[in-house]
Amino acid sequence: MKKEFRRHLARTATVLALYELDATNNDPETVLIAYTQMNVAELDARVEAYRELSALESFSHKKKKKKNGEKATIKAFNEAEVQMFQRLMKGAMHHREQADSLIATYAPEWPTDQIASVDRAILRVAIYEMLYEDVPIKVVINEAVEIAKLLGGDSSPRFINGVLGSIVDNLDTISEKRDPNTGSASE
């Protein structure tokens, strides 16, 4: 798979993991491990979502077996994607309150707890990337909109684009409020 698509897959998996954390009482570390050690040869909801996202037609829905009869392990992510997923997941979780504050500021007609969980997860990942990762803003917004088209509702792409566009318009002000010692904004 192309490098850009693998990054897209890691971002999308991060959104799915954050969504899972919002929708369940699962422990964050357990979810993180489940995604990073996901075996594509197994059948569970995460693997089914991964298969659909990556369009891996080459994998049958049957469990693969090794020659000795044991189940095969087919890693969903290579080491670079695991590192990216872990970084995005931990960063988005660590800066969740800041992201939610920015969402509330730049989408005031939508209380954060009333925004669709998947849209909220997409915004949290994108805001983290905008503020703390060395990724071009256009790439962050494009990826967020593409993930919204894939996972969100009909109005999700426009909503995501609007909120992120408003944040970008005020990025200088937001960046000025960042704490130079921690890299986090003090809102």
C-alpha positions as a printed NumPy array, in Angstrom:
array([[  0.   ,   0.   ,   0.   ],
       [  1.095,   3.558,  -0.622],
       [  2.617,   5.491,   2.259],
       [ -0.107,   8.182,   2.122],
       [ -2.84 ,   5.569,   2.312],
       [ -1.143,   3.838,   5.236],
       [ -1.076,   7.18 ,   7.087],
       [ -4.746,   7.663,   6.222],
       [ -5.452,   4.202,   7.618],
       [ -3.58 ,   5.017,  10.854],
       [ -5.56 ,   8.269,  11.221],
       [ -8.825,   6.47 ,  10.551],
       [ -7.96 ,   3.768,  13.089],
       [ -7.252,   6.537,  15.611],
       [-10.707,   8.008,  14.974],
       [-12.288,   4.559,  15.384],
       [-10.385,   3.975,  18.627],
       [-11.399,   7.372,  20.042],
       [-14.984,   6.672,  19.003],
       [-14.777,   3.309,  20.78 ],
       [-13.535,   5.027,  23.937],
       [-16.431,   7.509,  23.811],
       [-19.005,   4.765,  23.213],
       [-17.761,   2.233,  25.778],
       [-16.164,   2.041,  29.177],
       [-13.109,   0.299,  27.734],
       [ -9.743,   1.155,  29.223],
       [ -7.713,   3.423,  26.863],
       [ -4.613,   1.244,  27.168],
       [ -6.632,  -1.864,  26.293],
       [ -8.041,  -0.172,  23.179],
       [ -4.583,   1.064,  22.192],
       [ -3.126,  -2.432,  22.488],
       [ -6.082,  -3.991,  20.65 ],
       [ -5.509,  -1.779,  17.615],
       [ -1.713,  -1.956,  17.56 ],
       [ -1.713,  -5.737,  17.849],
       [ -4.706,  -6.309,  15.581],
       [ -4.451,  -9.558,  13.644],
       [ -6.226,  -9.266,  10.293],
       [ -6.678, -13.051,  10.201],
       [ -9.013, -12.88 ,  13.22 ],
       [-12.679, -11.959,  13.081],
       [-13.915,  -9.155,  15.291],
       [-15.497,  -5.736,  14.837],
       [-12.174,  -3.889,  14.695],
       [-10.827,  -6.226,  12.016],
       [-14.022,  -5.968,   9.973],
       [-13.763,  -2.164,  10.086],
       [-10.096,  -2.38 ,   9.124],
       [-10.876,  -4.663,   6.197],
       [-13.568,  -2.335,   4.914],
       [-11.334,   0.703,   5.289],
       [ -8.35 ,  -0.811,   3.589],
       [-10.334,  -2.775,   0.996],
       [ -8.138,  -5.813,   1.528],
       [ -9.912,  -8.206,  -0.792],
       [ -6.948, -10.541,  -0.571],
       [ -7.969, -11.561,   2.947],
       [-10.766, -14.084,   3.103],
       [-13.205, -13.998,   5.948],
       [-11.918, -17.397,   7.037],
       [ -9.259, -17.66 ,   9.691],
       [ -5.864, -18.245,   8.154],
       [ -3.882, -21.232,   9.414],
       [ -0.161, -21.867,   9.526],
       [  1.161, -25.157,   8.215],
       [  1.242, -26.527,  11.761],
       [ -2.468, -25.75 ,  12.223],
       [ -2.016, -22.641,  14.377],
       [ -3.75 , -19.423,  13.433],
       [ -1.64 , -17.111,  11.295],
       [ -0.886, -13.602,  12.449],
       [ -1.268, -10.945,   9.801],
       [ -0.415,  -7.564,  11.257],
       [ -2.747,  -4.746,  10.247],
       [ -0.078,  -2.093,  10.686],
       [  3.659,  -1.97 ,  10.147],
       [  5.901,  -0.388,  12.782],
       [  5.653,   3.135,  11.311],
       [  1.85 ,   3.014,  11.35 ],
       [  1.812,   1.64 ,  14.896],
       [  4.   ,   4.54 ,  16.018],
       [  1.804,   7.062,  14.198],
       [ -1.378,   5.525,  15.633],
       [  0.052,   5.527,  19.171],
       [  1.278,   9.121,  18.852],
       [ -2.062,  10.374,  17.496],
       [ -4.084,   8.39 ,  20.01 ],
       [ -2.068,   9.485,  23.036],
       [ -1.826,  13.078,  21.787],
       [ -5.539,  13.392,  21.036],
       [ -6.422,  11.897,  24.433],
       [ -3.919,  14.108,  26.274],
       [ -5.212,  17.278,  24.565],
       [ -8.874,  16.268,  24.586],
       [-10.032,  19.106,  26.848],
       [ -8.233,  21.667,  24.712],
       [ -9.762,  20.217,  21.526],
       [-13.228,  20.195,  23.094],
       [-12.771,  23.811,  24.179],
       [-11.807,  24.798,  20.63 ],
       [-14.761,  22.861,  19.219],
       [-17.094,  24.677,  21.64 ],
       [-15.587,  28.023,  20.634],
       [-15.692,  27.482,  16.873],
       [-18.95 ,  25.502,  16.688],
       [-20.915,  27.345,  19.405],
       [-24.309,  26.261,  18.062],
       [-23.342,  22.634,  18.751],
       [-22.596,  21.701,  22.37 ],
       [-19.648,  19.295,  22.299],
       [-21.622,  16.487,  23.936],
       [-24.326,  16.787,  21.231],
       [-21.924,  16.474,  18.293],
       [-21.934,  12.994,  16.754],
       [-19.267,  10.913,  18.488],
       [-17.464,  10.111,  15.243],
       [-17.376,  13.807,  14.252],
       [-16.023,  14.694,  17.683],
       [-13.313,  12.027,  17.329],
       [-12.364,  13.306,  13.857],
       [-12.099,  16.864,  15.169],
       [-10.009,  15.81 ,  18.183],
       [ -7.471,  14.034,  15.976],
       [ -7.35 ,  16.891,  13.455],
       [ -6.978,  19.579,  16.118],
       [ -4.181,  17.64 ,  17.778],
       [ -2.394,  17.27 ,  14.428],
       [ -2.854,  20.97 ,  13.598],
       [ -1.415,  22.147,  16.877],
       [  1.213,  19.559,  17.744],
       [  2.3  ,  17.587,  14.676],
       [  4.408,  18.76 ,  11.768],
       [  1.698,  18.135,   9.172],
       [  0.595,  20.74 ,   6.611],
       [ -2.773,  22.267,   7.527],
       [ -4.227,  21.378,   4.112],
       [ -3.331,  17.717,   4.67 ],
       [ -4.933,  17.715,   8.134],
       [ -8.168,  19.236,   6.837],
       [ -8.292,  17.026,   3.743],
       [ -7.723,  13.875,   5.8  ],
       [-10.375,  14.896,   8.336],
       [-12.92 ,  15.603,   5.587],
       [-12.142,  12.302,   3.837],
       [-12.552,  10.385,   7.097],
       [-15.828,  12.26 ,   7.707],
       [-17.06 ,  11.179,   4.257],
       [-16.191,   7.604,   5.135],
       [-17.447,   7.382,   8.711],
       [-19.725,  10.35 ,   9.331],
       [-23.191,  11.419,   8.324],
       [-24.199,  13.352,   5.226],
       [-23.416,  16.742,   6.773],
       [-20.244,  15.612,   8.571],
       [-17.706,  16.639,   5.888],
       [-19.112,  20.177,   5.672],
       [-19.317,  20.47 ,   9.472],
       [-15.752,  19.186,   9.978],
       [-14.422,  21.476,   7.237],
       [-16.228,  24.481,   8.735],
       [-14.98 ,  23.95 ,  12.28 ],
       [-11.401,  23.28 ,  11.177],
       [-11.507,  26.256,   8.795],
       [-12.569,  28.53 ,  11.66 ],
       [ -9.768,  27.177,  13.826],
       [ -7.241,  27.761,  11.027],
       [ -8.495,  31.351,  10.66 ],
       [ -7.648,  31.866,  14.342],
       [ -4.567,  29.662,  14.55 ],
       [ -2.232,  32.566,  15.346],
       [ -4.325,  33.519,  18.375],
       [ -4.61 ,  29.903,  19.494],
       [ -0.859,  29.348,  19.076],
       [ -0.062,  32.471,  21.127],
       [ -1.904,  30.937,  24.095],
       [  0.223,  27.79 ,  24.047],
       [  2.323,  27.084,  27.083],
       [  5.951,  27.002,  25.846],
       [  6.877,  24.455,  28.533],
       [  4.221,  21.857,  27.733],
       [  3.238,  22.737,  24.195],
       [ -0.386,  22.99 ,  25.269],
       [ -2.616,  25.976,  24.894],
       [ -4.01 ,  27.566,  27.991],
       [ -7.609,  28.384,  27.139]])
